[in-house]
């Protein structure tokens, strides 16, 4: 829907004009998967797909929210936040309001109209986009003082406390602080970051496997617990290990017998992935896109074999991409268990890539993938209407 139509719909639904428009993007992670909750490094970028909220403040504390994508309306009071099992999307909004109120902010009522084009449940962080768009809308309409990093942390807390995914900070951070045509290199321990320009003769191509993600929350939380187990075991030997971030691949190899084999394999992915991110950032800055691509393939193999969060569909997409002329690198992106791959493809080879990978994937899996070229966009923005 065009933005004008959006405003018209708001008027029709709420019988008043909207005051602001907020936009928060989804993200694609170029490299550094399952490292964020281990205090490690990540390199995501914001995609040119987002969640939009049109909003107007109210004098009471009622929130009336209408989702165009779900065709649902809901009403709740910010003084009484409760999970809503009939409208899952509302929980992200409530979760954010709940976290603000835990800080002592009283969130005023609002009329909200939501829509987006980040595919849901496909590993491109539609949930973080919804949280960040909500947080920004509350910030403006209630007039709150909060800096962007704290806002990202607040959205992460909403996801962990209200939705129940023990996620890291990557998605909410980049949806808040990312910038056009850059990737965001983030140290998830101290939250220092650098925007690295993406000026290359290649395009970022996203392949959505259309494989429904299953078991994602429980497996995700399990991986996190296994990593923490490995970190504790290594701390007992080495000392000063707060997270796997503090362990080198050599140290892990030396002490691998001191933990269950499963923990060792999980930890090996994390400690090698952290090193890959650091090398990848170096290659990106040096313009060595080939080496960057090689690390993407290594990352995928490690996620598939050691961390075990890939699935046959994602592996097929990576194999088909690798066989394609002009592909520089490919890997699964996001939490895994379905969802998307991210590919670096030479500009002139993109059209052929889209046609051939799409056709072969469908022939092998009977799933019709969605393949699109992405131009890294800005993090959250708002404008008064
Ligand atoms: C999800 C989480 C992130 C991160 C990735 C895996 O997207 O929300 O915090 O852990 O999975 O890298």
CSV table of C-alpha atoms and ligand atoms in Angstrom, one decimal:
chain,number,residue,atom,x,y,z
A,1,UNK,CA,0.0,0.0,0.0
A,2,UNK,CA,1.3,3.5,-0.7
A,3,UNK,CA,1.9,5.8,2.2
A,4,UNK,CA,-1.0,8.1,1.2
A,5,UNK,CA,-3.4,5.2,1.3
A,6,UNK,CA,-2.0,4.3,4.6
A,7,UNK,CA,-3.0,7.7,6.0
A,8,UNK,CA,-6.5,7.3,4.4
A,9,UNK,CA,-7.0,3.9,6.0
A,10,UNK,CA,-6.0,5.4,9.4
A,11,UNK,CA,-8.7,8.0,9.0
A,12,UNK,CA,-11.3,5.5,8.1
A,13,UNK,CA,-10.4,3.1,10.9
A,14,UNK,CA,-10.0,5.6,13.7
A,15,UNK,CA,-12.0,8.6,12.4
A,16,UNK,CA,-9.1,11.0,12.9
A,17,UNK,CA,-5.8,11.8,11.1
A,18,UNK,CA,-2.5,10.1,12.1
A,19,UNK,CA,0.2,12.3,13.7
A,20,UNK,CA,3.3,10.4,12.9
A,21,UNK,CA,4.7,7.6,10.7
A,22,UNK,CA,7.4,5.3,12.1
A,23,UNK,CA,9.4,2.9,10.0
A,24,UNK,CA,11.7,0.2,11.3
A,25,UNK,CA,13.5,-2.2,9.0
A,26,UNK,CA,14.2,-6.0,9.1
A,27,UNK,CA,17.8,-7.1,8.8
A,28,UNK,CA,20.0,-9.6,7.1
A,29,UNK,CA,23.1,-10.8,8.9
A,30,UNK,CA,26.1,-11.0,6.6
A,31,UNK,CA,28.2,-13.0,9.0
A,32,UNK,CA,28.4,-13.7,12.8
A,33,UNK,CA,25.6,-16.1,13.5
A,34,UNK,CA,24.7,-17.3,17.0
A,35,UNK,CA,27.5,-15.2,18.4
A,36,UNK,CA,25.6,-12.3,19.8
A,37,UNK,CA,24.4,-14.0,23.0
A,38,UNK,CA,28.0,-15.3,23.5
A,39,UNK,CA,29.2,-11.7,23.8
A,40,UNK,CA,30.7,-12.0,20.4
A,41,UNK,CA,30.8,-10.1,17.0
A,42,UNK,CA,28.2,-9.7,14.3
A,43,UNK,CA,27.9,-7.9,11.0
A,44,UNK,CA,24.3,-7.3,10.0
A,45,UNK,CA,22.7,-4.7,7.7
A,46,UNK,CA,19.2,-3.3,7.5
A,47,UNK,CA,17.2,-4.4,4.5
A,48,UNK,CA,14.8,-2.3,2.4
A,49,UNK,CA,11.8,-4.0,3.9
A,50,UNK,CA,10.2,-2.7,7.0
A,51,UNK,CA,7.3,-2.4,9.4
A,52,UNK,CA,5.4,0.9,9.3
A,53,UNK,CA,3.2,2.3,12.1
A,54,UNK,CA,0.9,5.2,11.6
A,55,UNK,CA,-0.1,6.6,15.0
A,56,UNK,CA,-1.9,9.3,16.9
A,57,UNK,CA,-1.8,10.0,20.7
A,58,UNK,CA,-4.9,9.7,22.9
A,59,UNK,CA,-5.8,11.4,26.1
A,60,UNK,CA,-6.6,8.2,27.9
A,61,UNK,CA,-4.4,5.1,28.3
A,62,UNK,CA,-6.2,2.9,25.7
A,63,UNK,CA,-4.2,1.5,22.8
A,64,UNK,CA,-6.3,0.7,19.8
A,65,UNK,CA,-4.2,-1.2,17.2
A,66,UNK,CA,-5.2,-2.4,13.8
A,67,UNK,CA,-2.9,-4.7,11.8
A,68,UNK,CA,-3.5,-4.6,8.1
A,69,UNK,CA,-1.5,-7.7,7.5
A,70,UNK,CA,-3.4,-9.8,10.1
A,71,UNK,CA,-6.7,-8.0,9.5
A,72,UNK,CA,-7.2,-7.8,13.2
A,73,UNK,CA,-8.0,-5.0,15.7
A,74,UNK,CA,-7.3,-5.1,19.3
A,75,UNK,CA,-7.8,-2.7,22.3
A,76,UNK,CA,-5.9,-2.8,25.6
A,77,UNK,CA,-5.1,-0.4,28.4
A,78,UNK,CA,-1.5,0.5,29.0
A,79,UNK,CA,-2.2,0.3,32.8
A,80,UNK,CA,-3.1,-3.4,32.4
A,81,UNK,CA,-0.7,-5.3,30.1
A,82,UNK,CA,-1.6,-8.9,29.6
A,83,UNK,CA,-0.5,-11.5,27.0
A,84,UNK,CA,-2.9,-12.0,24.2
A,85,UNK,CA,-2.9,-15.5,22.8
A,86,UNK,CA,-5.3,-14.6,20.0
A,87,UNK,CA,-3.3,-11.9,18.4
A,88,UNK,CA,0.4,-12.8,18.7
A,89,UNK,CA,1.6,-9.5,17.0
A,90,UNK,CA,0.0,-7.5,19.8
A,91,UNK,CA,2.3,-9.2,22.3
A,92,UNK,CA,5.3,-7.4,20.7
A,93,UNK,CA,3.6,-4.1,21.2
A,94,UNK,CA,2.6,-4.9,24.8
A,95,UNK,CA,6.0,-6.3,25.6
A,96,UNK,CA,7.7,-3.0,24.6
A,97,UNK,CA,5.1,-0.9,26.5
A,98,UNK,CA,5.6,-3.2,29.5
A,99,UNK,CA,9.4,-2.6,29.4
A,100,UNK,CA,9.0,1.1,29.2
A,101,UNK,CA,6.7,1.0,32.2
A,102,UNK,CA,9.2,-1.1,34.2
A,103,UNK,CA,11.6,1.9,33.7
A,104,UNK,CA,9.0,4.1,35.3
A,105,UNK,CA,7.6,5.7,32.1
A,106,UNK,CA,3.8,5.9,31.9
A,107,UNK,CA,2.9,5.2,28.3
A,108,UNK,CA,-0.1,7.1,27.1
A,109,UNK,CA,-2.9,5.7,24.9
A,110,UNK,CA,-2.4,5.6,21.1
A,111,UNK,CA,-4.3,4.7,17.9
A,112,UNK,CA,-2.0,2.5,15.8
A,113,UNK,CA,-2.2,1.2,12.2
A,114,UNK,CA,0.5,-1.3,11.3
A,115,UNK,CA,1.7,-2.9,8.2
A,116,UNK,CA,4.9,-4.3,6.8
A,117,UNK,CA,6.7,-6.1,4.1
A,118,UNK,CA,9.3,-8.0,6.1
A,119,UNK,CA,8.3,-11.6,5.5
A,120,UNK,CA,7.2,-13.1,8.9
A,121,UNK,CA,9.0,-16.0,10.4
A,122,UNK,CA,11.7,-16.1,7.7
A,123,UNK,CA,14.7,-15.0,9.7
A,124,UNK,CA,14.7,-11.4,8.6
A,125,UNK,CA,13.7,-10.0,12.0
A,126,UNK,CA,10.2,-8.9,11.4
A,127,UNK,CA,9.7,-9.2,15.2
A,128,UNK,CA,12.6,-6.8,16.0
A,129,UNK,CA,11.3,-4.4,13.4
A,130,UNK,CA,7.9,-4.4,15.1
A,131,UNK,CA,9.4,-3.9,18.5
A,132,UNK,CA,11.6,-1.1,17.4
A,133,UNK,CA,8.8,0.6,15.5
A,134,UNK,CA,6.7,0.4,18.6
A,135,UNK,CA,9.4,1.7,20.8
A,136,UNK,CA,10.0,4.7,18.6
A,137,UNK,CA,6.3,5.4,18.3
A,138,UNK,CA,5.9,5.4,22.1
A,139,UNK,CA,9.1,7.6,22.5
A,140,UNK,CA,7.7,10.3,20.2
A,141,UNK,CA,4.0,10.2,21.3
A,142,UNK,CA,4.7,10.0,25.0
A,143,UNK,CA,7.7,12.3,24.8
A,144,UNK,CA,10.3,10.0,26.4
A,145,UNK,CA,14.0,10.5,26.9
A,146,UNK,CA,15.8,7.4,25.8
A,147,UNK,CA,19.0,7.0,23.7
A,148,UNK,CA,19.1,4.6,20.7
A,149,UNK,CA,21.2,2.0,22.4
A,150,UNK,CA,19.0,1.9,25.5
A,151,UNK,CA,16.0,1.7,23.1
A,152,UNK,CA,17.5,-1.4,21.4
A,153,UNK,CA,18.1,-3.0,24.7
A,154,UNK,CA,14.6,-2.3,25.8
A,155,UNK,CA,13.2,-4.0,22.7
A,156,UNK,CA,15.5,-7.0,23.3
A,157,UNK,CA,14.2,-7.2,26.9
A,158,UNK,CA,10.6,-7.2,25.5
A,159,UNK,CA,11.4,-10.2,23.3
A,160,UNK,CA,13.1,-12.1,26.1
A,161,UNK,CA,10.6,-11.3,28.9
A,162,UNK,CA,7.3,-11.1,27.0
A,163,UNK,CA,7.8,-13.4,24.0
A,164,UNK,CA,10.2,-15.9,25.6
A,165,UNK,CA,13.0,-16.1,23.1
A,166,UNK,CA,16.3,-15.6,24.9
A,167,UNK,CA,17.6,-13.7,22.0
A,168,UNK,CA,20.8,-11.6,21.7
A,169,UNK,CA,21.0,-7.9,20.9
A,170,UNK,CA,21.8,-8.0,17.1
A,171,UNK,CA,18.4,-7.6,15.6
A,172,UNK,CA,17.1,-4.8,17.7
A,173,UNK,CA,20.4,-3.0,17.6
A,174,UNK,CA,20.7,-2.9,13.9
A,175,UNK,CA,17.0,-2.1,13.3
A,176,UNK,CA,17.6,0.9,15.6
A,177,UNK,CA,21.1,2.0,14.6
A,178,UNK,CA,21.9,0.7,11.1
A,179,UNK,CA,22.6,3.1,8.2
A,180,UNK,CA,22.0,3.1,4.5
A,181,UNK,CA,24.7,1.3,2.4
A,182,UNK,CA,26.6,0.1,5.4
A,183,UNK,CA,26.9,-3.1,7.5
A,184,UNK,CA,27.0,-2.6,11.2
A,185,UNK,CA,30.0,-4.3,12.9
A,186,UNK,CA,28.9,-4.8,16.5
A,187,UNK,CA,30.8,-6.0,19.6
A,188,UNK,CA,27.9,-7.5,21.5
A,189,UNK,CA,29.8,-7.3,24.8
A,190,UNK,CA,30.3,-3.6,25.1
A,191,UNK,CA,28.0,-2.6,22.3
A,192,UNK,CA,30.6,-0.5,20.5
A,193,UNK,CA,30.0,-0.5,16.8
A,194,UNK,CA,31.2,0.7,13.5
A,195,UNK,CA,29.3,1.3,10.3
A,196,UNK,CA,31.3,-0.3,7.5
A,197,UNK,CA,30.6,1.0,4.0
A,198,UNK,CA,29.3,-1.6,1.5
A,199,UNK,CA,30.8,-0.2,-1.7
A,200,UNK,CA,31.3,-3.3,-3.8
A,201,UNK,CA,30.7,-4.6,-7.2
A,202,UNK,CA,28.4,-7.2,-5.8
A,203,UNK,CA,24.8,-7.3,-4.6
A,204,UNK,CA,23.3,-8.8,-1.5
A,205,UNK,CA,20.7,-11.3,-2.6
A,206,UNK,CA,18.3,-12.9,-0.2
A,207,UNK,CA,16.7,-16.3,-0.9
A,208,UNK,CA,13.7,-17.1,1.2
A,209,UNK,CA,13.4,-20.9,1.3
A,210,UNK,CA,9.8,-20.7,2.3
A,211,UNK,CA,10.4,-23.5,4.7
A,212,UNK,CA,8.3,-22.8,7.8
A,213,UNK,CA,10.6,-22.6,10.8
A,214,UNK,CA,9.8,-25.2,13.4
A,215,UNK,CA,11.0,-25.7,16.9
A,216,UNK,CA,12.8,-22.5,16.6
A,217,UNK,CA,12.3,-21.1,20.1
A,218,UNK,CA,13.0,-24.2,22.0
A,219,UNK,CA,16.1,-25.1,19.9
A,220,UNK,CA,17.3,-21.6,20.1
A,221,UNK,CA,17.1,-21.5,23.9
A,222,UNK,CA,18.7,-24.9,24.0
A,223,UNK,CA,21.7,-23.7,21.9
A,224,UNK,CA,22.1,-20.8,24.2
A,225,UNK,CA,22.2,-23.1,27.3
A,226,UNK,CA,24.7,-25.4,25.7
A,227,UNK,CA,27.0,-22.4,25.0
A,228,UNK,CA,26.7,-21.3,28.6
A,229,UNK,CA,27.5,-24.8,29.7
A,230,UNK,CA,30.7,-24.8,27.6
A,231,UNK,CA,31.7,-21.4,28.9
A,232,UNK,CA,31.2,-22.5,32.5
A,233,UNK,CA,33.3,-25.6,31.9
A,234,UNK,CA,36.1,-23.5,30.4
A,235,UNK,CA,35.9,-20.9,33.1
A,236,UNK,CA,36.5,-23.6,35.7
A,237,UNK,CA,39.8,-24.4,34.0
A,238,UNK,CA,40.9,-21.1,32.5
A,239,UNK,CA,39.3,-18.6,34.8
A,240,UNK,CA,37.9,-15.2,33.5
A,241,UNK,CA,35.6,-16.9,31.0
A,242,UNK,CA,32.4,-14.9,31.2
A,243,UNK,CA,31.2,-16.1,27.8
A,244,UNK,CA,32.6,-18.0,24.8
A,245,UNK,CA,33.8,-14.7,23.5
A,246,UNK,CA,36.7,-15.1,26.0
A,247,UNK,CA,37.9,-18.4,24.5
A,248,UNK,CA,40.2,-18.8,21.5
A,249,UNK,CA,39.9,-21.8,19.1
A,250,UNK,CA,43.2,-23.1,20.5
A,251,UNK,CA,42.1,-23.0,24.1
A,252,UNK,CA,38.9,-24.8,23.2
A,253,UNK,CA,40.8,-27.6,21.4
A,254,UNK,CA,43.2,-28.0,24.3
A,255,UNK,CA,40.3,-28.5,26.8
A,256,UNK,CA,37.7,-30.1,24.7
A,257,UNK,CA,37.7,-33.3,26.8
A,258,UNK,CA,36.5,-31.4,29.8
A,259,UNK,CA,33.0,-31.0,28.4
A,260,UNK,CA,30.3,-33.1,26.7
A,261,UNK,CA,31.1,-33.6,23.0
A,262,UNK,CA,27.9,-31.7,22.0
A,263,UNK,CA,29.0,-28.6,24.0
A,264,UNK,CA,32.4,-28.7,22.3
A,265,UNK,CA,30.8,-28.7,18.8
A,266,UNK,CA,28.5,-25.8,19.7
A,267,UNK,CA,31.4,-23.9,21.2
A,268,UNK,CA,33.7,-24.6,18.2
A,269,UNK,CA,31.1,-22.9,16.0
A,270,UNK,CA,31.0,-19.8,18.2
A,271,UNK,CA,34.7,-19.3,18.7
A,272,UNK,CA,35.6,-19.9,15.0
A,273,UNK,CA,32.6,-17.7,13.9
A,274,UNK,CA,33.9,-14.8,16.0
A,275,UNK,CA,37.2,-15.0,14.3
A,276,UNK,CA,35.5,-15.2,10.9
A,277,UNK,CA,33.6,-11.9,11.7
A,278,UNK,CA,36.8,-10.1,12.6
A,279,UNK,CA,38.5,-11.4,9.4
A,280,UNK,CA,35.5,-10.6,7.3
A,281,UNK,CA,35.4,-7.0,8.5
A,282,UNK,CA,39.1,-6.7,7.5
A,283,UNK,CA,38.4,-8.1,4.1
A,284,UNK,CA,35.4,-5.8,3.6
A,285,UNK,CA,37.4,-2.7,4.4
A,286,UNK,CA,40.2,-3.9,2.1
A,287,UNK,CA,37.7,-4.5,-0.7
A,288,UNK,CA,38.6,-8.2,-0.8
A,289,UNK,CA,35.2,-9.5,-1.5
A,290,UNK,CA,36.4,-12.9,-2.6
A,291,UNK,CA,37.9,-13.7,0.8
A,292,UNK,CA,34.8,-12.3,2.4
A,293,UNK,CA,32.7,-14.7,0.4
A,294,UNK,CA,34.9,-17.7,1.4
A,295,UNK,CA,34.2,-16.9,5.0
A,296,UNK,CA,30.5,-16.9,4.3
A,297,UNK,CA,30.7,-20.5,3.0
A,298,UNK,CA,32.8,-21.5,6.0
A,299,UNK,CA,30.2,-20.0,8.3
A,300,UNK,CA,27.4,-22.0,6.7
A,301,UNK,CA,29.3,-25.3,7.0
A,302,UNK,CA,30.0,-24.6,10.7
A,303,UNK,CA,26.3,-23.7,11.3
A,304,UNK,CA,25.2,-26.8,9.5
A,305,UNK,CA,27.6,-29.4,10.9
A,306,UNK,CA,28.7,-28.1,14.3
A,307,UNK,CA,25.8,-25.9,15.5
A,308,UNK,CA,23.1,-27.9,13.7
A,309,UNK,CA,20.7,-25.0,13.0
A,310,UNK,CA,20.5,-25.4,9.2
A,311,UNK,CA,18.0,-27.6,7.4
A,312,UNK,CA,18.0,-29.4,4.0
A,313,UNK,CA,16.3,-26.6,2.2
A,314,UNK,CA,18.9,-24.0,3.3
A,315,UNK,CA,21.7,-26.4,2.4
A,316,UNK,CA,20.2,-26.8,-1.0
A,317,UNK,CA,20.0,-23.1,-1.5
A,318,UNK,CA,23.6,-22.6,-0.6
A,319,UNK,CA,24.7,-25.5,-2.8
A,320,UNK,CA,22.8,-24.1,-5.8
A,321,UNK,CA,24.1,-20.7,-5.2
A,322,UNK,CA,27.7,-22.0,-5.0
A,323,UNK,CA,27.3,-23.7,-8.3
A,324,UNK,CA,26.2,-20.5,-10.0
A,325,UNK,CA,28.7,-18.4,-11.9
A,326,UNK,CA,29.2,-15.0,-10.2
A,327,UNK,CA,28.3,-16.1,-6.7
A,328,UNK,CA,30.9,-14.8,-4.2
A,329,UNK,CA,29.6,-16.3,-1.0
A,330,UNK,CA,26.4,-17.8,0.5
A,331,UNK,CA,25.2,-18.9,3.9
A,332,UNK,CA,22.1,-19.3,6.0
A,333,UNK,CA,21.2,-16.1,7.9
A,334,UNK,CA,19.4,-15.6,11.2
A,335,UNK,CA,18.5,-18.2,13.7
A,336,UNK,CA,18.1,-21.0,11.2
A,337,UNK,CA,15.7,-24.0,11.1
A,338,UNK,CA,14.3,-22.6,7.9
A,339,UNK,CA,14.1,-19.0,6.7
A,340,UNK,CA,16.6,-17.4,4.4
A,341,UNK,CA,20.1,-17.5,2.9
A,342,UNK,CA,22.2,-14.4,2.2
A,343,UNK,CA,24.3,-14.4,-0.9
A,344,UNK,CA,26.9,-12.1,-2.4
A,345,UNK,CA,26.6,-12.1,-6.1
A,346,UNK,CA,28.5,-10.1,-8.8
A,347,UNK,CA,26.2,-7.4,-10.1
A,348,UNK,CA,26.2,-8.7,-13.7
A,349,UNK,CA,25.3,-12.3,-12.5
A,350,UNK,CA,22.3,-11.4,-10.4
A,351,UNK,CA,19.5,-11.9,-13.0
A,352,UNK,CA,20.8,-15.3,-14.0
A,353,UNK,CA,21.2,-16.2,-10.3
A,354,UNK,CA,17.6,-15.3,-9.5
A,355,UNK,CA,16.2,-17.3,-12.4
A,356,UNK,CA,18.4,-20.4,-12.1
A,357,UNK,CA,18.6,-20.8,-8.4
A,358,UNK,CA,14.8,-20.2,-8.2
A,359,UNK,CA,14.0,-22.8,-10.8
A,360,UNK,CA,16.4,-25.5,-9.5
A,361,UNK,CA,15.3,-25.1,-5.9
A,362,UNK,CA,11.7,-25.4,-6.8
A,363,UNK,CA,12.4,-28.5,-8.9
A,364,UNK,CA,14.2,-30.1,-5.9
A,365,UNK,CA,11.9,-29.1,-3.0
A,366,UNK,CA,8.5,-28.2,-4.6
A,367,UNK,CA,8.8,-24.9,-2.6
A,368,UNK,CA,8.7,-21.7,-4.5
A,369,UNK,CA,11.5,-19.5,-3.1
A,370,UNK,CA,11.4,-15.7,-2.9
A,371,UNK,CA,14.6,-14.3,-4.2
A,372,UNK,CA,15.3,-10.6,-4.0
A,373,UNK,CA,18.1,-8.1,-4.2
A,374,UNK,CA,18.5,-6.0,-1.2
A,375,UNK,CA,19.8,-2.4,-0.8
A,376,UNK,CA,20.9,-1.8,2.8
A,377,UNK,CA,18.6,0.8,4.3
A,378,UNK,CA,18.4,3.1,7.4
A,379,UNK,CA,17.5,2.0,10.9
A,380,UNK,CA,14.4,3.3,12.5
A,381,UNK,CA,13.1,6.7,11.4
A,382,UNK,CA,9.9,8.7,12.1
A,383,UNK,CA,8.3,11.7,10.6
A,384,UNK,CA,5.4,14.0,11.6
A,385,UNK,CA,2.5,14.0,9.2
B,1,LIG,C1,18.0,-14.5,16.1
B,1,LIG,C2,18.2,-13.7,17.4
B,1,LIG,C3,19.5,-12.9,17.3
B,1,LIG,C4,20.7,-13.9,16.9
B,1,LIG,C5,20.3,-14.7,15.7
B,1,LIG,C6,21.3,-15.8,15.4
B,1,LIG,O1,17.8,-13.6,15.0
B,1,LIG,O2,17.1,-12.7,17.6
B,1,LIG,O3,19.8,-12.3,18.6
B,1,LIG,O4,21.0,-14.7,18.0
B,1,LIG,O5,19.1,-15.3,15.9
B,1,LIG,O6,22.6,-15.2,15.1
